[in-house]
Amino acid sequence: MSGVSFKFPVTHTSQSHLSAVDWDNLPFGKIFADHMFVMEYANGEWQKGEIIPFGPIDMHPAMSAIHYGQSIFEGMKAYRNQSNEVVLFRPELNARRFAESAARMCMPEIPEDIFLAAVKQLVSLDAAWVTDKPGYALYIRPFMFATDEFVGIKPSDTYKFVIINSPVGAYYAEPVRVKIEEHYTRAAVGGVGRAKAAGNYGASLYPAKLAQQQGFHQLVWTDAKTHTFIEESGTMNIVFVIDDKIITPTEEADTILRGTTKKTVLELARQWGIPVEERPVTVAEIIDAAKTGKLQDAFGAGTAATIAPIALIGYRDEKITLPALETRTLSLKIKAHLDGVKSGAIEDTMHWVQKVG
Ligand SMILES: *Cc1c(COP(=O)(O)O)cnc(C)c1O
């Protein structure tokens, strides 16, 4: 990082709508904070960014992103800690991943220090939107899309980078029921699965809807070629506990999104002396462990849901119930630790938390 500090010009909203928010009935991702950050790319470089009142964006009907899909995003959260400060959790990893997603989608990278400065200034301006209600956070959505007004397939010459913020409560109200998907595919080797690219999520909606009609919340994706290896689930990475060992699919192939939450879980586990195996994980071994009672725990890990315990796994015509939640000592301990570091109740020895403003 260059150490340069960026300060973006601000146009303040004439009327905050914070007081209209119903905190006890907060839908996920539908309410937005007062301001947004916008920055345009043109003539081969990023132009000066600015913060403006939240509102619609003008769009040309031939805007390249909606035709050809050069569109990427990030997802992070701001929390209010017990000292009444607003903090981010490992935001530098989001900045780096955003740059990696951009590179894969043939889009211009945003220097990580500019990305972080924009997030921090925007969150700091709308800090009143970060509540200290337990389980709540301000969800931060940076995104970038191609804006050339041209119907023709080529990398766009112009882009828009925008950050919007949305106050949120818990993502899943209950432990999740997942179905192992053996037909549809999220990502193939050599594809864009590692990028947080918009099209990955569009492509997942139909298979996910079929699973939802069968009573599941989410799919567990398997490898595109053989459908015998487990990859990840929805917008969460997946972690299993068998024989007191943490087992999780390796991220070596470019088919799995490299999540901050899972990375943090594995770092914590190693610190605590818990054995961690990052390796190819077969569907067969997980189903076998679940049926023989050896699968002690299984959970999704992601910023939106944090640690989401899996209650049930659907596999072909079977539904296998996992151990009762009270027995999930490891995921409960991990969740409590992460919550504690974010709230300031547990010392942040790993320097995961960054203050805003
Ligand atoms: C965002 C995302 C995750 C989780 O990443 P975090 O950095 O932990 O939030 C996992 N899988 C997919 C497909 C995702 O889009």
Short mmCIF file of C-alpha atoms and ligand atoms in Angstrom, two decimals:
data_model
loop_
_atom_site.label_atom_id
_atom_site.label_comp_id
_atom_site.label_asym_id
_atom_site.label_seq_id
_atom_site.Cartn_x
_atom_site.Cartn_y
_atom_site.Cartn_z
CA MET A 1 0.00 0.00 0.00
CA SER A 2 1.24 3.45 -0.87
CA GLY A 3 0.31 5.10 2.43
CA VAL A 4 -1.30 7.96 0.52
CA SER A 5 -4.56 9.00 2.14
CA PHE A 6 -7.50 9.60 -0.13
CA LYS A 7 -10.31 12.00 0.63
CA PHE A 8 -13.24 11.95 -1.75
CA PRO A 9 -15.61 14.91 -2.24
CA VAL A 10 -19.03 14.46 -0.63
CA THR A 11 -22.46 15.68 -1.66
CA HIS A 12 -24.65 15.21 1.40
CA THR A 13 -28.20 13.96 1.20
CA SER A 14 -30.77 16.64 1.93
CA GLN A 15 -32.78 14.24 4.04
CA SER A 16 -31.59 11.16 5.90
CA HIS A 17 -34.12 8.34 5.98
CA LEU A 18 -32.44 6.54 8.88
CA SER A 19 -35.28 7.37 11.26
CA ALA A 20 -37.74 5.48 9.01
CA VAL A 21 -35.91 2.16 9.42
CA ASP A 22 -37.86 -0.52 11.29
CA TRP A 23 -34.97 -2.32 13.00
CA ASP A 24 -37.16 -5.12 14.33
CA ASN A 25 -38.43 -6.04 10.85
CA LEU A 26 -35.41 -5.52 8.70
CA PRO A 27 -35.52 -7.40 5.38
CA PHE A 28 -32.06 -8.54 4.17
CA GLY A 29 -30.63 -6.25 1.51
CA LYS A 30 -33.65 -4.09 0.76
CA ILE A 31 -32.94 -0.97 2.80
CA PHE A 32 -30.00 1.23 1.85
CA ALA A 33 -28.00 3.83 3.74
CA ASP A 34 -28.10 7.50 2.77
CA HIS A 35 -25.00 7.72 0.57
CA MET A 36 -23.11 5.81 -2.09
CA PHE A 37 -19.65 5.98 -3.58
CA VAL A 38 -19.18 6.22 -7.35
CA MET A 39 -16.03 6.26 -9.45
CA GLU A 40 -15.69 5.95 -13.20
CA TYR A 41 -13.06 4.42 -15.39
CA ALA A 42 -12.39 6.11 -18.74
CA ASN A 43 -9.49 6.97 -21.02
CA GLY A 44 -7.48 4.15 -19.52
CA GLU A 45 -7.64 5.31 -15.90
CA TRP A 46 -9.80 5.64 -12.83
CA GLN A 47 -11.27 9.12 -12.51
CA LYS A 48 -11.78 10.95 -9.23
CA GLY A 49 -14.35 9.17 -7.06
CA GLU A 50 -17.10 10.89 -5.09
CA ILE A 51 -19.74 10.23 -2.48
CA ILE A 52 -23.28 11.25 -3.41
CA PRO A 53 -26.80 10.65 -2.06
CA PHE A 54 -28.01 7.08 -2.59
CA GLY A 55 -30.16 6.86 -5.69
CA PRO A 56 -30.69 5.41 -9.17
CA ILE A 57 -27.90 5.19 -11.73
CA ASP A 58 -28.45 6.33 -15.33
CA MET A 59 -28.17 3.50 -17.78
CA HIS A 60 -27.89 3.33 -21.56
CA PRO A 61 -29.91 0.45 -23.10
CA ALA A 62 -26.76 -0.84 -24.82
CA MET A 63 -24.73 -0.75 -21.59
CA SER A 64 -22.21 -3.52 -22.04
CA ALA A 65 -22.54 -5.16 -18.58
CA ILE A 66 -26.18 -6.15 -19.03
CA HIS A 67 -25.52 -7.73 -22.41
CA TYR A 68 -22.20 -9.48 -21.88
CA GLY A 69 -21.81 -9.74 -18.15
CA GLN A 70 -18.65 -7.90 -17.18
CA SER A 71 -19.88 -7.34 -13.65
CA ILE A 72 -18.25 -8.21 -10.31
CA PHE A 73 -18.97 -7.52 -6.66
CA GLU A 74 -17.80 -7.88 -3.08
CA GLY A 75 -19.60 -8.43 0.19
CA MET A 76 -18.31 -7.24 3.54
CA LYS A 77 -19.73 -5.97 6.83
CA ALA A 78 -19.20 -3.07 9.23
CA TYR A 79 -19.91 -3.71 12.91
CA ARG A 80 -20.28 -1.44 15.94
CA ASN A 81 -18.05 -2.70 18.74
CA GLN A 82 -18.55 -2.39 22.48
CA SER A 83 -16.39 0.78 22.55
CA ASN A 84 -18.90 2.31 20.13
CA GLU A 85 -16.42 2.25 17.25
CA VAL A 86 -17.27 1.09 13.74
CA VAL A 87 -15.00 -1.71 12.53
CA LEU A 88 -14.39 -3.79 9.42
CA PHE A 89 -13.22 -7.41 9.42
CA ARG A 90 -10.15 -8.12 7.26
CA PRO A 91 -11.27 -5.67 4.54
CA GLU A 92 -7.88 -5.88 2.82
CA LEU A 93 -8.83 -9.40 1.71
CA ASN A 94 -11.93 -8.03 -0.04
CA ALA A 95 -9.85 -5.36 -1.75
CA ARG A 96 -7.45 -7.99 -3.04
CA ARG A 97 -10.17 -10.39 -4.13
CA PHE A 98 -11.98 -7.58 -5.96
CA ALA A 99 -8.81 -6.90 -7.92
CA GLU A 100 -8.47 -10.62 -8.68
CA SER A 101 -12.09 -10.85 -9.83
CA ALA A 102 -11.53 -7.79 -12.05
CA ALA A 103 -8.45 -9.34 -13.65
CA ARG A 104 -10.29 -12.58 -14.44
CA MET A 105 -13.20 -10.68 -16.02
CA CYS A 106 -10.87 -8.50 -18.11
CA MET A 107 -11.84 -5.41 -16.11
CA PRO A 108 -9.51 -2.72 -14.73
CA GLU A 109 -8.24 -3.38 -11.20
CA ILE A 110 -8.86 -0.83 -8.50
CA PRO A 111 -5.75 -0.16 -6.41
CA GLU A 112 -6.40 -1.79 -3.03
CA ASP A 113 -5.69 1.40 -1.08
CA ILE A 114 -8.28 3.33 -3.10
CA PHE A 115 -10.86 0.55 -2.63
CA LEU A 116 -10.28 0.57 1.14
CA ALA A 117 -10.28 4.36 1.41
CA ALA A 118 -13.59 4.53 -0.45
CA VAL A 119 -15.21 1.87 1.77
CA LYS A 120 -13.97 3.53 4.94
CA GLN A 121 -14.98 7.08 4.02
CA LEU A 122 -18.45 5.96 2.95
CA VAL A 123 -19.04 3.82 6.04
CA SER A 124 -17.70 6.58 8.25
CA LEU A 125 -20.12 9.09 6.69
CA ASP A 126 -23.07 6.73 7.22
CA ALA A 127 -21.77 5.41 10.57
CA ALA A 128 -25.14 6.13 12.21
CA TRP A 129 -26.47 3.23 10.10
CA VAL A 130 -24.21 0.76 11.92
CA THR A 131 -26.29 -0.45 14.85
CA ASP A 132 -24.97 -2.23 17.93
CA LYS A 133 -27.98 -4.56 17.97
CA PRO A 134 -26.58 -8.08 18.44
CA GLY A 135 -26.35 -10.02 15.16
CA TYR A 136 -26.80 -6.87 13.08
CA ALA A 137 -24.31 -5.17 10.77
CA LEU A 138 -24.05 -2.77 7.87
CA TYR A 139 -23.62 -4.94 4.78
CA ILE A 140 -21.25 -3.28 2.32
CA ARG A 141 -21.66 -4.01 -1.36
CA PRO A 142 -18.88 -2.74 -3.65
CA PHE A 143 -19.48 -3.58 -7.32
CA MET A 144 -18.12 -2.75 -10.75
CA PHE A 145 -19.70 -3.09 -14.17
CA ALA A 146 -18.94 -2.32 -17.81
CA THR A 147 -20.59 0.84 -19.12
CA ASP A 148 -19.65 1.03 -22.81
CA GLU A 149 -22.70 1.93 -24.90
CA PHE A 150 -22.01 -0.63 -27.55
CA VAL A 151 -23.59 -3.89 -28.69
CA GLY A 152 -20.59 -5.98 -29.61
CA ILE A 153 -18.48 -8.42 -27.66
CA LYS A 154 -15.22 -6.94 -26.47
CA PRO A 155 -13.88 -5.76 -23.13
CA SER A 156 -15.54 -2.47 -22.29
CA ASP A 157 -13.40 0.67 -22.31
CA THR A 158 -15.43 2.29 -19.54
CA TYR A 159 -16.60 1.05 -16.13
CA LYS A 160 -18.40 2.24 -13.05
CA PHE A 161 -17.37 1.30 -9.51
CA VAL A 162 -20.08 1.81 -6.90
CA ILE A 163 -20.41 1.05 -3.18
CA ILE A 164 -23.79 0.86 -1.48
CA ASN A 165 -24.51 -0.07 2.15
CA SER A 166 -27.45 -1.94 3.60
CA PRO A 167 -28.26 -2.51 7.29
CA VAL A 168 -28.95 -6.21 7.90
CA GLY A 169 -29.85 -8.68 10.61
CA ALA A 170 -29.26 -12.45 10.54
CA TYR A 171 -29.16 -14.07 7.08
CA TYR A 172 -30.58 -17.48 7.93
CA ALA A 173 -33.14 -17.57 10.70
CA GLU A 174 -32.61 -21.31 11.24
CA PRO A 175 -29.98 -24.00 10.69
CA VAL A 176 -29.74 -24.72 6.99
CA ARG A 177 -30.94 -27.71 5.00
CA VAL A 178 -28.71 -28.36 2.01
CA LYS A 179 -28.96 -30.66 -1.00
CA ILE A 180 -26.00 -32.19 -2.74
CA GLU A 181 -26.25 -31.25 -6.42
CA GLU A 182 -25.13 -33.93 -8.85
CA HIS A 183 -26.43 -32.59 -12.15
CA TYR A 184 -26.05 -28.81 -12.41
CA THR A 185 -22.70 -27.09 -12.12
CA ARG A 186 -21.60 -23.83 -10.51
CA ALA A 187 -18.05 -23.66 -11.77
CA ALA A 188 -15.72 -25.67 -13.96
CA VAL A 189 -11.94 -25.80 -13.95
CA GLY A 190 -10.71 -22.94 -16.09
CA GLY A 191 -13.97 -21.02 -15.59
CA VAL A 192 -14.80 -18.05 -13.37
CA GLY A 193 -15.84 -19.79 -10.14
CA ARG A 194 -13.07 -18.15 -8.15
CA ALA A 195 -14.24 -14.67 -9.16
CA LYS A 196 -17.17 -12.94 -7.46
CA ALA A 197 -18.64 -12.43 -10.92
CA ALA A 198 -22.34 -11.61 -11.24
CA GLY A 199 -23.05 -14.35 -13.79
CA ASN A 200 -22.04 -17.12 -11.36
CA TYR A 201 -25.03 -16.23 -9.21
CA GLY A 202 -27.46 -15.87 -12.10
CA ALA A 203 -26.49 -19.35 -13.26
CA SER A 204 -27.09 -20.85 -9.81
CA LEU A 205 -30.66 -19.59 -9.40
CA TYR A 206 -32.48 -22.27 -11.37
CA PRO A 207 -30.89 -25.32 -9.70
CA ALA A 208 -31.26 -23.58 -6.33
CA LYS A 209 -34.95 -22.98 -7.02
CA LEU A 210 -35.49 -26.68 -7.76
CA ALA A 211 -33.87 -27.54 -4.43
CA GLN A 212 -35.98 -24.93 -2.62
CA GLN A 213 -39.11 -26.54 -4.04
CA GLN A 214 -37.96 -29.74 -2.33
CA GLY A 215 -37.63 -27.93 1.00
CA PHE A 216 -33.92 -27.12 1.00
CA HIS A 217 -32.38 -23.70 1.61
CA GLN A 218 -29.27 -24.19 -0.47
CA LEU A 219 -27.30 -26.51 -2.71
CA VAL A 220 -23.94 -28.06 -2.04
CA TRP A 221 -22.11 -27.84 -5.36
CA THR A 222 -19.97 -30.70 -6.59
CA ASP A 223 -17.19 -30.68 -9.20
CA ALA A 224 -18.39 -30.14 -12.76
CA LYS A 225 -16.67 -33.16 -14.25
CA THR A 226 -17.55 -36.09 -11.95
CA HIS A 227 -19.95 -34.63 -9.36
CA THR A 228 -18.19 -36.73 -6.73
CA PHE A 229 -16.20 -34.00 -4.96
CA ILE A 230 -17.75 -31.35 -2.73
CA GLU A 231 -17.01 -27.72 -3.53
CA GLU A 232 -19.09 -25.14 -1.64
CA SER A 233 -22.63 -24.06 -0.86
CA GLY A 234 -24.49 -21.04 -2.22
CA THR A 235 -22.50 -18.02 -1.08
CA MET A 236 -20.73 -19.95 1.66
CA ASN A 237 -17.68 -22.14 1.80
CA ILE A 238 -18.26 -25.46 3.51
CA VAL A 239 -16.50 -27.00 6.50
CA PHE A 240 -16.92 -30.46 8.05
CA VAL A 241 -15.78 -31.93 11.36
CA ILE A 242 -15.04 -35.66 11.45
CA ASP A 243 -13.03 -37.44 14.17
CA ASP A 244 -12.30 -34.05 15.76
CA LYS A 245 -10.59 -32.94 12.54
CA ILE A 246 -11.63 -30.04 10.33
CA ILE A 247 -12.04 -31.18 6.74
CA THR A 248 -12.72 -28.77 3.90
CA PRO A 249 -12.32 -28.78 0.12
CA THR A 250 -8.99 -27.42 -1.08
CA GLU A 251 -9.18 -24.15 -2.99
CA GLU A 252 -6.35 -25.05 -5.35
CA ALA A 253 -8.67 -25.47 -8.32
CA ASP A 254 -10.14 -22.21 -9.57
CA THR A 255 -13.70 -23.41 -8.97
CA ILE A 256 -14.14 -22.32 -5.35
CA LEU A 257 -14.54 -18.77 -4.11
CA ARG A 258 -11.75 -18.01 -1.64
CA GLY A 259 -13.73 -16.81 1.34
CA THR A 260 -12.41 -14.67 4.18
CA THR A 261 -14.67 -16.40 6.70
CA LYS A 262 -13.38 -19.90 5.92
CA LYS A 263 -9.79 -18.67 5.81
CA THR A 264 -10.33 -17.20 9.28
CA VAL A 265 -11.94 -20.40 10.58
CA LEU A 266 -8.97 -22.47 9.41
CA GLU A 267 -6.44 -20.02 10.88
CA LEU A 268 -8.25 -20.11 14.22
CA ALA A 269 -8.47 -23.90 14.22
CA ARG A 270 -4.74 -24.23 13.52
CA GLN A 271 -4.00 -21.75 16.30
CA TRP A 272 -6.10 -23.82 18.68
CA GLY A 273 -4.23 -26.97 17.70
CA ILE A 274 -7.16 -28.55 15.87
CA PRO A 275 -6.04 -30.66 12.90
CA VAL A 276 -7.09 -29.15 9.56
CA GLU A 277 -7.25 -31.07 6.30
CA GLU A 278 -7.61 -28.99 3.15
CA ARG A 279 -7.93 -31.57 0.41
CA PRO A 280 -10.38 -32.96 -2.12
CA VAL A 281 -13.46 -34.07 -0.13
CA THR A 282 -15.70 -36.73 -1.66
CA VAL A 283 -19.46 -36.77 -1.41
CA ALA A 284 -19.18 -40.46 -0.50
CA GLU A 285 -17.04 -39.89 2.59
CA ILE A 286 -19.31 -37.13 3.91
CA ILE A 287 -22.47 -39.18 3.37
CA ASP A 288 -20.84 -42.20 4.95
CA ALA A 289 -19.68 -40.15 7.96
CA ALA A 290 -23.14 -38.59 8.31
CA LYS A 291 -24.88 -41.97 8.24
CA THR A 292 -22.52 -43.61 10.71
CA GLY A 293 -22.70 -40.70 13.15
CA LYS A 294 -19.07 -39.68 12.58
CA LEU A 295 -19.94 -36.31 11.07
CA GLN A 296 -19.79 -34.21 14.23
CA ASP A 297 -20.39 -30.87 12.56
CA ALA A 298 -20.94 -29.25 9.18
CA PHE A 299 -21.35 -25.57 8.54
CA GLY A 300 -21.27 -22.90 5.88
CA ALA A 301 -18.83 -20.00 6.27
CA GLY A 302 -19.42 -16.63 4.62
CA THR A 303 -19.74 -12.95 5.45
CA ALA A 304 -23.50 -12.78 4.94
CA ALA A 305 -24.37 -15.79 7.13
CA THR A 306 -21.07 -15.93 9.14
CA ILE A 307 -21.15 -19.49 10.56
CA ALA A 308 -24.31 -21.27 9.39
CA PRO A 309 -24.75 -24.72 10.93
CA ILE A 310 -26.12 -27.36 8.56
CA ALA A 311 -29.08 -29.25 10.03
CA LEU A 312 -29.76 -31.67 7.22
CA ILE A 313 -28.11 -32.97 4.06
CA GLY A 314 -30.19 -34.16 1.12
CA TYR A 315 -28.47 -36.73 -1.06
CA ARG A 316 -30.38 -38.37 -3.92
CA ASP A 317 -33.57 -39.63 -2.25
CA GLU A 318 -32.21 -39.52 1.28
CA LYS A 319 -32.36 -36.85 3.93
CA ILE A 320 -29.71 -37.21 6.58
CA THR A 321 -30.14 -35.30 9.81
CA LEU A 322 -26.97 -34.01 11.45
CA PRO A 323 -26.28 -33.92 15.21
CA ALA A 324 -28.26 -31.52 17.42
CA LEU A 325 -27.02 -27.94 17.46
CA GLU A 326 -26.06 -27.98 21.15
CA THR A 327 -23.47 -30.65 20.37
CA ARG A 328 -21.71 -28.54 17.72
CA THR A 329 -19.07 -27.36 20.15
CA LEU A 330 -16.49 -26.38 17.56
CA SER A 331 -18.67 -24.24 15.32
CA LEU A 332 -20.26 -22.63 18.37
CA LYS A 333 -16.81 -21.84 19.75
CA ILE A 334 -15.63 -20.44 16.41
CA LYS A 335 -18.74 -18.29 16.03
CA ALA A 336 -18.41 -16.98 19.58
CA HIS A 337 -14.75 -16.17 18.98
CA LEU A 338 -15.42 -14.31 15.73
CA ASP A 339 -18.28 -12.37 17.32
CA GLY A 340 -16.02 -11.57 20.28
CA VAL A 341 -13.18 -10.25 18.12
CA LYS A 342 -15.60 -8.08 16.14
CA SER A 343 -17.32 -6.72 19.26
CA GLY A 344 -14.02 -6.13 21.07
CA ALA A 345 -14.86 -8.60 23.86
CA ILE A 346 -11.93 -10.77 22.73
CA GLU A 347 -8.52 -9.24 22.03
CA ASP A 348 -7.75 -8.98 18.31
CA THR A 349 -4.32 -10.58 18.47
CA MET A 350 -4.33 -11.38 14.75
CA HIS A 351 -5.09 -7.77 13.66
CA TRP A 352 -8.20 -8.79 11.81
CA VAL A 353 -10.23 -5.72 12.74
CA GLN A 354 -9.77 -2.25 11.23
CA LYS A 355 -11.43 0.85 12.61
CA VAL A 356 -13.33 3.14 10.30
CA GLY A 357 -12.86 6.91 10.51
C1 LIG B 1 -18.77 -14.49 -1.10
C2 LIG B 1 -18.78 -15.97 -1.24
C3 LIG B 1 -18.28 -16.83 -0.24
C4 LIG B 1 -17.85 -16.34 1.12
O1 LIG B 1 -16.77 -15.47 1.12
P1 LIG B 1 -16.51 -14.55 2.41
O2 LIG B 1 -15.30 -13.77 2.02
O3 LIG B 1 -16.26 -15.44 3.56
O4 LIG B 1 -17.71 -13.71 2.59
C5 LIG B 1 -18.22 -18.18 -0.52
N1 LIG B 1 -18.66 -18.69 -1.69
C6 LIG B 1 -19.16 -17.90 -2.67
C7 LIG B 1 -19.61 -18.51 -3.93
C8 LIG B 1 -19.25 -16.52 -2.46
O5 LIG B 1 -19.77 -15.75 -3.41
#
